[in-house]
């Protein structure tokens, strides 16, 4: 096969990434148990004690490692699709921002590439700013896996964690990137479809108001094109099973069907298709420690409008099928 080395490395990077995301946590738990029952049980115990002592770090700004965020792995992963980061305006590094990211897609590759790594040039585009991807706190309970997540700058989605990251007395130039629709939105990820969950999501507005952080609409074009999961319309049997599991566990059972390493018909490798994450203009939010629900609704309405405008004005540049691409907000 006449495929250049660089493309093979990109495929390898995507292959390892997908296995990390799908099986990394189970493997970490397995390795930890093996360690505790091995000759080196004391190392397992020491790690366990250290981890318990360190358990709150995901609510206190995390522990990003610029070295890990700059691994070559991420540069190869970026080039596989490629993943790109685009800004529409400069951000002021003396302020903090809440990046409200859409859509979740199957596995949020755009958010990962742009906000967990330095490969797409976040530091260059936004000098003086630091970025933290936000995820469910449960991931930080998994031994070893949590250390990688923390090194990539990831923090917990708890209220405490967000209030800390966006606290203007503690930080300047912090960005907390939240995927607002979360696991529920992942179930609606199908190629060329952009169905996002926003109408009932108000918690992030409240956090922005309480901290005075500006709200930034962020949209990843092409994120839903990376996999073609089986069709699961509302009320289908598959969908009902998926919703049930999500309600019980918080995790959506998904079928990341893409391509294989050596063939293109089936497998869990994402499809090689570009993802462009566009960072919109910030919506200034007045600090308000006790926002009323009317005040929250007003900011929510303004933000929803900004997101729709961002989608409409930018889709032409990044989607070949922009004429049929519609943002559906639920
Ligand atoms: C980060 O990685 C890039 C690309 O591999 C390299 O050019 C750059 O020097 C690295 N930065 C640091 C501080 O090592
Ligand atoms: C981040 O990437 C830029 C290139 O975009 C590179 O110059 C810089 O050294 C990297 N930073 C770190 C800390 O590795």
mmCIF file of C-alpha atoms and ligand atoms in Angstrom:
data_model
loop_
_atom_site.group_PDB
_atom_site.id
_atom_site.type_symbol
_atom_site.label_atom_id
_atom_site.label_comp_id
_atom_site.label_asym_id
_atom_site.label_seq_id
_atom_site.Cartn_x
_atom_site.Cartn_y
_atom_site.Cartn_z
ATOM 1 C CA UNK A 1 0.000 0.000 0.000
ATOM 2 C CA UNK A 2 1.314 3.349 -1.019
ATOM 3 C CA UNK A 3 0.427 5.494 1.953
ATOM 4 C CA UNK A 4 2.952 8.037 3.245
ATOM 5 C CA UNK A 5 4.424 7.545 6.711
ATOM 6 C CA UNK A 6 2.900 10.763 8.065
ATOM 7 C CA UNK A 7 -0.603 9.520 7.271
ATOM 8 C CA UNK A 8 0.119 6.185 8.919
ATOM 9 C CA UNK A 9 1.262 7.983 12.060
ATOM 10 C CA UNK A 10 -1.929 10.034 12.053
ATOM 11 C CA UNK A 11 -4.015 6.881 11.834
ATOM 12 C CA UNK A 12 -2.012 5.374 14.687
ATOM 13 C CA UNK A 13 -2.593 8.522 16.776
ATOM 14 C CA UNK A 14 -6.352 8.343 16.137
ATOM 15 C CA UNK A 15 -6.344 4.606 16.863
ATOM 16 C CA UNK A 16 -4.657 5.025 20.263
ATOM 17 C CA UNK A 17 -6.866 7.985 21.119
ATOM 18 C CA UNK A 18 -10.082 6.102 20.496
ATOM 19 C CA UNK A 19 -8.896 3.156 22.570
ATOM 20 C CA UNK A 20 -7.855 5.532 25.334
ATOM 21 C CA UNK A 21 -11.321 7.080 25.404
ATOM 22 C CA UNK A 22 -13.265 3.820 25.066
ATOM 23 C CA UNK A 23 -11.212 1.528 27.286
ATOM 24 C CA UNK A 24 -8.739 3.760 29.159
ATOM 25 C CA UNK A 25 -10.769 3.885 32.342
ATOM 26 C CA UNK A 26 -11.525 0.150 32.489
ATOM 27 C CA UNK A 27 -7.870 -0.610 31.770
ATOM 28 C CA UNK A 28 -6.704 1.803 34.475
ATOM 29 C CA UNK A 29 -8.932 0.180 37.078
ATOM 30 C CA UNK A 30 -7.740 -3.260 35.994
ATOM 31 C CA UNK A 31 -4.082 -2.214 36.240
ATOM 32 C CA UNK A 32 -4.636 -0.683 39.658
ATOM 33 C CA UNK A 33 -6.225 -3.885 40.976
ATOM 34 C CA UNK A 34 -3.399 -5.951 39.464
ATOM 35 C CA UNK A 35 -0.893 -3.699 41.201
ATOM 36 C CA UNK A 36 -2.584 -4.008 44.590
ATOM 37 C CA UNK A 37 -2.528 -7.812 44.293
ATOM 38 C CA UNK A 38 1.050 -7.973 43.053
ATOM 39 C CA UNK A 39 4.467 -8.037 44.772
ATOM 40 C CA UNK A 40 4.341 -4.266 44.545
ATOM 41 C CA UNK A 41 1.097 -4.008 46.519
ATOM 42 C CA UNK A 42 2.683 -1.288 48.646
ATOM 43 C CA UNK A 43 3.034 0.929 45.562
ATOM 44 C CA UNK A 44 -0.699 0.480 44.911
ATOM 45 C CA UNK A 45 -1.508 1.391 48.523
ATOM 46 C CA UNK A 46 0.797 4.416 48.419
ATOM 47 C CA UNK A 47 -0.800 5.583 45.191
ATOM 48 C CA UNK A 48 -4.281 5.037 46.648
ATOM 49 C CA UNK A 49 -3.483 7.080 49.752
ATOM 50 C CA UNK A 50 -1.958 9.832 47.628
ATOM 51 C CA UNK A 51 -4.956 9.838 45.314
ATOM 52 C CA UNK A 52 -7.451 10.137 48.175
ATOM 53 C CA UNK A 53 -5.409 13.012 49.530
ATOM 54 C CA UNK A 54 -5.469 14.633 46.089
ATOM 55 C CA UNK A 55 -9.117 13.928 45.276
ATOM 56 C CA UNK A 56 -10.259 17.569 45.471
ATOM 57 C CA UNK A 57 -7.775 18.844 42.899
ATOM 58 C CA UNK A 58 -10.318 18.512 40.063
ATOM 59 C CA UNK A 59 -12.403 21.184 41.845
ATOM 60 C CA UNK A 60 -9.415 23.446 42.496
ATOM 61 C CA UNK A 61 -8.124 24.307 39.064
ATOM 62 C CA UNK A 62 -6.574 20.922 38.236
ATOM 63 C CA UNK A 63 -2.957 20.259 37.421
ATOM 64 C CA UNK A 64 -2.202 20.977 33.777
ATOM 65 C CA UNK A 65 1.159 19.952 32.356
ATOM 66 C CA UNK A 66 2.338 21.992 29.379
ATOM 67 C CA UNK A 67 4.608 19.101 28.485
ATOM 68 C CA UNK A 68 1.765 16.574 28.252
ATOM 69 C CA UNK A 69 -0.411 19.066 26.383
ATOM 70 C CA UNK A 70 2.373 19.399 23.807
ATOM 71 C CA UNK A 71 2.926 15.664 23.119
ATOM 72 C CA UNK A 72 3.555 14.781 19.451
ATOM 73 C CA UNK A 73 0.623 12.358 19.721
ATOM 74 C CA UNK A 74 -1.789 15.310 19.741
ATOM 75 C CA UNK A 75 -0.151 16.920 16.708
ATOM 76 C CA UNK A 76 -0.610 13.672 14.756
ATOM 77 C CA UNK A 77 -4.201 13.380 15.989
ATOM 78 C CA UNK A 78 -4.863 16.967 14.897
ATOM 79 C CA UNK A 79 -3.559 16.281 11.399
ATOM 80 C CA UNK A 80 -5.620 13.125 10.991
ATOM 81 C CA UNK A 81 -8.858 15.107 10.518
ATOM 82 C CA UNK A 82 -7.494 17.894 10.636
ATOM 83 C CA UNK A 83 -8.801 19.745 13.689
ATOM 84 C CA UNK A 84 -8.561 23.533 13.531
ATOM 85 C CA UNK A 85 -9.176 26.357 15.963
ATOM 86 C CA UNK A 86 -10.450 29.688 14.632
ATOM 87 C CA UNK A 87 -11.093 32.890 16.523
ATOM 88 C CA UNK A 88 -13.491 35.601 15.473
ATOM 89 C CA UNK A 89 -12.223 38.223 17.949
ATOM 90 C CA UNK A 90 -9.343 38.592 20.408
ATOM 91 C CA UNK A 91 -9.984 37.808 24.049
ATOM 92 C CA UNK A 92 -8.788 40.018 26.866
ATOM 93 C CA UNK A 93 -6.334 38.012 29.025
ATOM 94 C CA UNK A 94 -7.240 40.042 32.110
ATOM 95 C CA UNK A 95 -10.714 38.447 32.140
ATOM 96 C CA UNK A 96 -12.123 34.948 32.552
ATOM 97 C CA UNK A 97 -14.383 33.246 30.047
ATOM 98 C CA UNK A 98 -16.864 30.436 30.007
ATOM 99 C CA UNK A 99 -16.647 28.740 26.600
ATOM 100 C CA UNK A 100 -20.022 27.140 25.898
ATOM 101 C CA UNK A 101 -19.191 24.481 23.300
ATOM 102 C CA UNK A 102 -21.539 22.821 20.821
ATOM 103 C CA UNK A 103 -22.197 20.193 19.590
ATOM 104 C CA UNK A 104 -21.028 17.269 21.736
ATOM 105 C CA UNK A 105 -20.760 14.937 18.756
ATOM 106 C CA UNK A 106 -20.027 11.305 19.531
ATOM 107 C CA UNK A 107 -16.731 11.881 21.345
ATOM 108 C CA UNK A 108 -16.040 15.659 21.260
ATOM 109 C CA UNK A 109 -12.828 15.435 19.256
ATOM 110 C CA UNK A 110 -12.857 19.139 18.434
ATOM 111 C CA UNK A 111 -13.071 20.130 22.086
ATOM 112 C CA UNK A 112 -10.355 17.634 22.980
ATOM 113 C CA UNK A 113 -7.908 18.697 20.282
ATOM 114 C CA UNK A 114 -8.413 22.395 20.815
ATOM 115 C CA UNK A 115 -8.831 22.692 24.566
ATOM 116 C CA UNK A 116 -6.867 19.752 26.029
ATOM 117 C CA UNK A 117 -3.797 20.108 23.853
ATOM 118 C CA UNK A 118 -1.540 22.810 22.485
ATOM 119 C CA UNK A 119 -1.566 21.237 19.013
ATOM 120 C CA UNK A 120 -4.063 23.623 17.437
ATOM 121 C CA UNK A 121 -2.326 26.703 18.805
ATOM 122 C CA UNK A 122 -4.669 27.852 21.557
ATOM 123 C CA UNK A 123 -1.750 29.636 23.246
ATOM 124 C CA UNK A 124 -0.781 31.391 20.057
ATOM 125 C CA UNK A 125 -4.319 32.452 19.156
ATOM 126 C CA UNK A 126 -5.144 33.620 22.654
ATOM 127 C CA UNK A 127 -1.922 34.862 24.241
ATOM 128 C CA UNK A 128 -1.928 34.901 28.010
ATOM 129 C CA UNK A 129 -4.952 32.639 28.309
ATOM 130 C CA UNK A 130 -5.233 29.194 29.885
ATOM 131 C CA UNK A 131 -7.827 26.668 28.914
ATOM 132 C CA UNK A 132 -9.530 23.911 30.904
ATOM 133 C CA UNK A 133 -11.917 21.400 29.422
ATOM 134 C CA UNK A 134 -14.739 20.553 31.819
ATOM 135 C CA UNK A 135 -15.987 17.014 32.317
ATOM 136 C CA UNK A 136 -17.977 14.930 34.804
ATOM 137 C CA UNK A 137 -16.321 14.620 38.202
ATOM 138 C CA UNK A 138 -16.550 10.814 38.115
ATOM 139 C CA UNK A 139 -13.602 10.580 35.723
ATOM 140 C CA UNK A 140 -11.322 11.911 38.459
ATOM 141 C CA UNK A 141 -12.076 8.923 40.671
ATOM 142 C CA UNK A 142 -10.337 6.531 38.259
ATOM 143 C CA UNK A 143 -6.729 5.811 39.264
ATOM 144 C CA UNK A 144 -4.030 6.659 36.663
ATOM 145 C CA UNK A 145 -6.613 7.816 34.092
ATOM 146 C CA UNK A 146 -7.278 10.847 36.288
ATOM 147 C CA UNK A 147 -3.615 11.810 36.162
ATOM 148 C CA UNK A 148 -3.669 11.986 32.382
ATOM 149 C CA UNK A 149 -6.931 13.970 32.406
ATOM 150 C CA UNK A 150 -5.515 16.397 34.974
ATOM 151 C CA UNK A 151 -2.279 16.782 32.989
ATOM 152 C CA UNK A 152 -4.359 17.753 29.968
ATOM 153 C CA UNK A 153 -5.868 20.566 32.041
ATOM 154 C CA UNK A 154 -9.254 18.921 32.489
ATOM 155 C CA UNK A 155 -11.348 19.920 35.533
ATOM 156 C CA UNK A 156 -14.615 18.791 37.091
ATOM 157 C CA UNK A 157 -18.011 20.161 36.095
ATOM 158 C CA UNK A 158 -19.089 20.699 39.704
ATOM 159 C CA UNK A 159 -20.358 24.135 40.676
ATOM 160 C CA UNK A 160 -17.429 24.447 43.090
ATOM 161 C CA UNK A 161 -14.913 23.746 40.330
ATOM 162 C CA UNK A 162 -16.447 26.255 37.899
ATOM 163 C CA UNK A 163 -16.748 28.968 40.529
ATOM 164 C CA UNK A 164 -13.076 28.400 41.338
ATOM 165 C CA UNK A 165 -11.819 28.475 37.746
ATOM 166 C CA UNK A 166 -13.754 31.632 36.906
ATOM 167 C CA UNK A 167 -13.059 33.466 40.169
ATOM 168 C CA UNK A 168 -11.613 36.813 39.088
ATOM 169 C CA UNK A 169 -9.797 37.236 42.401
ATOM 170 C CA UNK A 170 -7.859 34.015 41.845
ATOM 171 C CA UNK A 171 -7.303 33.964 38.100
ATOM 172 C CA UNK A 172 -7.013 36.134 35.042
ATOM 173 C CA UNK A 173 -7.238 34.747 31.519
ATOM 174 C CA UNK A 174 -8.867 31.455 32.500
ATOM 175 C CA UNK A 175 -11.230 29.730 30.074
ATOM 176 C CA UNK A 176 -13.499 26.930 31.216
ATOM 177 C CA UNK A 177 -14.707 24.999 28.152
ATOM 178 C CA UNK A 178 -17.978 23.224 28.810
ATOM 179 C CA UNK A 179 -19.836 20.985 26.410
ATOM 180 C CA UNK A 180 -23.267 22.218 27.385
ATOM 181 C CA UNK A 181 -25.386 19.458 25.844
ATOM 182 C CA UNK A 182 -23.292 16.757 27.517
ATOM 183 C CA UNK A 183 -23.868 13.047 27.093
ATOM 184 C CA UNK A 184 -27.554 13.585 26.240
ATOM 185 C CA UNK A 185 -26.612 15.535 23.121
ATOM 186 C CA UNK A 186 -24.227 12.775 22.010
ATOM 187 C CA UNK A 187 -27.216 10.584 21.198
ATOM 188 C CA UNK A 188 -28.214 13.040 18.480
ATOM 189 C CA UNK A 189 -24.836 13.046 16.727
ATOM 190 C CA UNK A 190 -25.383 11.974 13.131
ATOM 191 C CA UNK A 191 -23.526 13.149 10.024
ATOM 192 C CA UNK A 192 -24.613 16.572 8.758
ATOM 193 C CA UNK A 193 -27.001 17.036 11.681
ATOM 194 C CA UNK A 194 -26.583 19.732 14.290
ATOM 195 C CA UNK A 195 -29.100 19.112 17.011
ATOM 196 C CA UNK A 196 -28.066 20.749 20.276
ATOM 197 C CA UNK A 197 -29.532 20.884 23.755
ATOM 198 C CA UNK A 198 -29.716 24.404 25.092
ATOM 199 C CA UNK A 199 -33.277 25.417 26.029
ATOM 200 C CA UNK A 200 -33.242 23.537 29.318
ATOM 201 C CA UNK A 201 -29.578 24.184 30.135
ATOM 202 C CA UNK A 202 -29.422 27.176 32.473
ATOM 203 C CA UNK A 203 -26.780 26.192 35.025
ATOM 204 C CA UNK A 204 -23.894 27.567 32.980
ATOM 205 C CA UNK A 205 -25.670 30.926 32.643
ATOM 206 C CA UNK A 206 -26.036 31.072 36.410
ATOM 207 C CA UNK A 207 -22.323 30.316 36.875
ATOM 208 C CA UNK A 208 -21.368 33.057 34.396
ATOM 209 C CA UNK A 209 -23.605 35.547 36.215
ATOM 210 C CA UNK A 210 -22.307 34.620 39.656
ATOM 211 C CA UNK A 211 -18.678 34.979 38.566
ATOM 212 C CA UNK A 212 -19.063 37.759 36.005
ATOM 213 C CA UNK A 213 -17.222 35.628 33.425
ATOM 214 C CA UNK A 214 -18.102 36.392 29.797
ATOM 215 C CA UNK A 215 -20.005 33.730 27.887
ATOM 216 C CA UNK A 216 -18.394 32.660 24.637
ATOM 217 C CA UNK A 217 -20.351 30.644 22.055
ATOM 218 C CA UNK A 218 -18.062 27.984 20.560
ATOM 219 C CA UNK A 219 -19.109 25.804 17.649
ATOM 220 C CA UNK A 220 -17.304 22.796 16.174
ATOM 221 C CA UNK A 221 -18.272 22.425 12.519
ATOM 222 C CA UNK A 222 -17.862 18.881 11.239
ATOM 223 C CA UNK A 223 -17.880 17.300 14.711
ATOM 224 C CA UNK A 224 -20.935 15.210 13.890
ATOM 225 C CA UNK A 225 -19.412 13.890 10.644
ATOM 226 C CA UNK A 226 -16.752 11.754 12.331
ATOM 227 C CA UNK A 227 -18.915 8.706 13.005
ATOM 228 C CA UNK A 228 -22.084 7.239 11.582
ATOM 229 C CA UNK A 229 -23.867 5.684 14.559
ATOM 230 C CA UNK A 230 -26.985 3.578 13.957
ATOM 231 C CA UNK A 231 -30.173 5.552 13.518
ATOM 232 C CA UNK A 232 -31.955 6.123 16.842
ATOM 233 C CA UNK A 233 -34.914 8.473 16.407
ATOM 234 C CA UNK A 234 -36.893 9.562 19.476
ATOM 235 C CA UNK A 235 -39.045 6.701 20.744
ATOM 236 C CA UNK A 236 -37.159 4.019 18.814
ATOM 237 C CA UNK A 237 -36.230 0.983 20.895
ATOM 238 C CA UNK A 238 -32.504 1.761 20.644
ATOM 239 C CA UNK A 239 -33.065 5.323 21.804
ATOM 240 C CA UNK A 240 -35.183 4.263 24.763
ATOM 241 C CA UNK A 241 -32.500 1.814 25.892
ATOM 242 C CA UNK A 242 -29.797 4.483 25.489
ATOM 243 C CA UNK A 243 -31.794 7.038 27.495
ATOM 244 C CA UNK A 244 -32.434 4.514 30.259
ATOM 245 C CA UNK A 245 -28.740 3.666 30.590
ATOM 246 C CA UNK A 246 -27.852 7.360 30.566
ATOM 247 C CA UNK A 247 -30.342 8.094 33.343
ATOM 248 C CA UNK A 248 -28.887 5.278 35.433
ATOM 249 C CA UNK A 249 -25.189 5.898 34.826
ATOM 250 C CA UNK A 250 -24.770 9.408 33.427
ATOM 251 C CA UNK A 251 -22.956 7.899 30.452
ATOM 252 C CA UNK A 252 -24.618 7.519 27.055
ATOM 253 C CA UNK A 253 -24.079 4.116 25.450
ATOM 254 C CA UNK A 254 -22.866 5.105 22.005
ATOM 255 C CA UNK A 255 -21.775 3.273 18.926
ATOM 256 C CA UNK A 256 -18.767 5.103 17.549
ATOM 257 C CA UNK A 257 -18.941 3.471 14.161
ATOM 258 C CA UNK A 258 -16.455 4.944 11.754
ATOM 259 C CA UNK A 259 -13.828 3.076 9.793
ATOM 260 C CA UNK A 260 -11.138 0.480 10.417
ATOM 261 C CA UNK A 261 -7.364 0.809 10.364
ATOM 262 C CA UNK A 262 -6.924 -0.967 7.019
ATOM 263 C CA UNK A 263 -10.380 -0.599 5.479
ATOM 264 C CA UNK A 264 -13.022 2.059 5.393
ATOM 265 C CA UNK A 265 -16.276 0.165 5.889
ATOM 266 C CA UNK A 266 -16.483 -0.581 9.587
ATOM 267 C CA UNK A 267 -14.563 -0.081 12.832
ATOM 268 C CA UNK A 268 -14.299 2.438 15.626
ATOM 269 C CA UNK A 269 -11.726 4.761 14.081
ATOM 270 C CA UNK A 270 -13.235 8.179 13.413
ATOM 271 C CA UNK A 271 -13.713 9.145 9.782
ATOM 272 C CA UNK A 272 -11.015 11.423 8.363
ATOM 273 C CA UNK A 273 -13.071 14.570 8.011
ATOM 274 C CA UNK A 274 -12.228 18.133 9.083
ATOM 275 C CA UNK A 275 -13.404 19.655 12.350
ATOM 276 C CA UNK A 276 -13.218 23.420 12.711
ATOM 277 C CA UNK A 277 -13.910 24.924 16.107
ATOM 278 C CA UNK A 278 -14.932 28.566 15.883
ATOM 279 C CA UNK A 279 -14.683 30.716 18.995
ATOM 280 C CA UNK A 280 -17.343 33.415 18.805
ATOM 281 C CA UNK A 281 -17.447 36.878 20.324
ATOM 282 C CA UNK A 282 -17.893 36.970 24.096
ATOM 283 C CA UNK A 283 -21.171 38.050 25.621
ATOM 284 C CA UNK A 284 -20.353 40.276 28.584
ATOM 285 C CA UNK A 285 -22.199 39.217 31.710
ATOM 286 C CA UNK A 286 -22.685 41.533 34.660
ATOM 287 C CA UNK A 287 -21.623 39.966 37.928
ATOM 288 C CA UNK A 288 -24.688 39.135 39.951
ATOM 289 C CA UNK A 289 -24.353 36.901 42.989
ATOM 290 C CA UNK A 290 -28.081 36.243 43.311
ATOM 291 C CA UNK A 291 -29.538 36.182 39.793
ATOM 292 C CA UNK A 292 -33.314 35.780 39.606
ATOM 293 C CA UNK A 293 -34.769 33.333 37.115
ATOM 294 C CA UNK A 294 -35.969 36.238 34.913
ATOM 295 C CA UNK A 295 -32.443 37.624 34.796
ATOM 296 C CA UNK A 296 -31.060 34.189 33.942
ATOM 297 C CA UNK A 297 -33.653 33.750 31.201
ATOM 298 C CA UNK A 298 -32.741 37.097 29.660
ATOM 299 C CA UNK A 299 -29.043 36.187 29.415
ATOM 300 C CA UNK A 300 -29.977 32.705 28.194
ATOM 301 C CA UNK A 301 -32.113 34.188 25.390
ATOM 302 C CA UNK A 302 -29.342 36.565 24.337
ATOM 303 C CA UNK A 303 -26.794 33.744 24.372
ATOM 304 C CA UNK A 304 -29.043 31.426 22.347
ATOM 305 C CA UNK A 305 -29.408 34.123 19.723
ATOM 306 C CA UNK A 306 -25.632 34.645 19.582
ATOM 307 C CA UNK A 307 -25.076 30.913 19.112
ATOM 308 C CA UNK A 308 -27.583 30.716 16.256
ATOM 309 C CA UNK A 309 -25.980 33.731 14.568
ATOM 310 C CA UNK A 310 -22.517 32.219 14.937
ATOM 311 C CA UNK A 311 -23.723 29.008 13.328
ATOM 312 C CA UNK A 312 -25.409 30.771 10.406
ATOM 313 C CA UNK A 313 -22.567 33.173 9.626
ATOM 314 C CA UNK A 314 -19.742 30.649 9.926
ATOM 315 C CA UNK A 315 -21.194 27.454 8.468
ATOM 316 C CA UNK A 316 -20.640 28.688 4.910
ATOM 317 C CA UNK A 317 -16.881 28.716 5.472
ATOM 318 C CA UNK A 318 -16.484 25.304 7.081
ATOM 319 C CA UNK A 319 -19.218 22.986 5.815
ATOM 320 C CA UNK A 320 -19.387 21.785 2.228
ATOM 321 C CA UNK A 321 -23.031 20.937 2.809
ATOM 322 C CA UNK A 322 -23.802 24.300 4.432
ATOM 323 C CA UNK A 323 -26.985 24.795 2.449
ATOM 324 C CA UNK A 324 -28.660 21.825 4.121
ATOM 325 C CA UNK A 325 -26.989 22.320 7.503
ATOM 326 C CA UNK A 326 -29.480 23.550 10.111
ATOM 327 C CA UNK A 327 -28.999 24.237 13.762
ATOM 328 C CA UNK A 328 -31.811 22.583 15.702
ATOM 329 C CA UNK A 329 -32.007 23.803 19.284
ATOM 330 C CA UNK A 330 -33.947 21.753 21.808
HETATM 331 C C1 LIG B 1 5.696 21.830 21.340
HETATM 332 O O1 LIG B 1 5.644 20.991 20.200
HETATM 333 C C2 LIG B 1 5.926 21.671 18.984
HETATM 334 C C3 LIG B 1 5.679 20.711 17.839
HETATM 335 O O2 LIG B 1 6.167 19.431 18.097
HETATM 336 C C4 LIG B 1 7.363 22.193 19.011
HETATM 337 O O3 LIG B 1 7.630 22.909 17.828
HETATM 338 C C5 LIG B 1 7.518 23.096 20.230
HETATM 339 O O4 LIG B 1 8.859 23.493 20.338
HETATM 340 C C6 LIG B 1 7.106 22.389 21.491
HETATM 341 N N1 LIG B 1 7.174 23.298 22.604
HETATM 342 C C7 LIG B 1 7.904 23.078 23.675
HETATM 343 C C8 LIG B 1 7.925 24.154 24.707
HETATM 344 O O5 LIG B 1 8.550 22.063 23.823
HETATM 345 C C1 LIG B 2 2.515 25.573 22.085
HETATM 346 O O1 LIG B 2 2.546 25.589 20.675
HETATM 347 C C2 LIG B 2 3.275 26.666 20.122
HETATM 348 C C3 LIG B 2 3.122 26.590 18.619
HETATM 349 O O2 LIG B 2 1.770 26.839 18.285
HETATM 350 C C4 LIG B 2 4.743 26.553 20.534
HETATM 351 O O3 LIG B 2 5.468 27.635 20.022
HETATM 352 C C5 LIG B 2 4.810 26.557 22.044
HETATM 353 O O4 LIG B 2 6.140 26.307 22.452
HETATM 354 C C6 LIG B 2 3.918 25.479 22.650
HETATM 355 N N1 LIG B 2 3.882 25.657 24.078
HETATM 356 C C7 LIG B 2 4.291 24.724 24.922
HETATM 357 C C8 LIG B 2 4.244 25.099 26.345
HETATM 358 O O5 LIG B 2 4.681 23.644 24.593
#
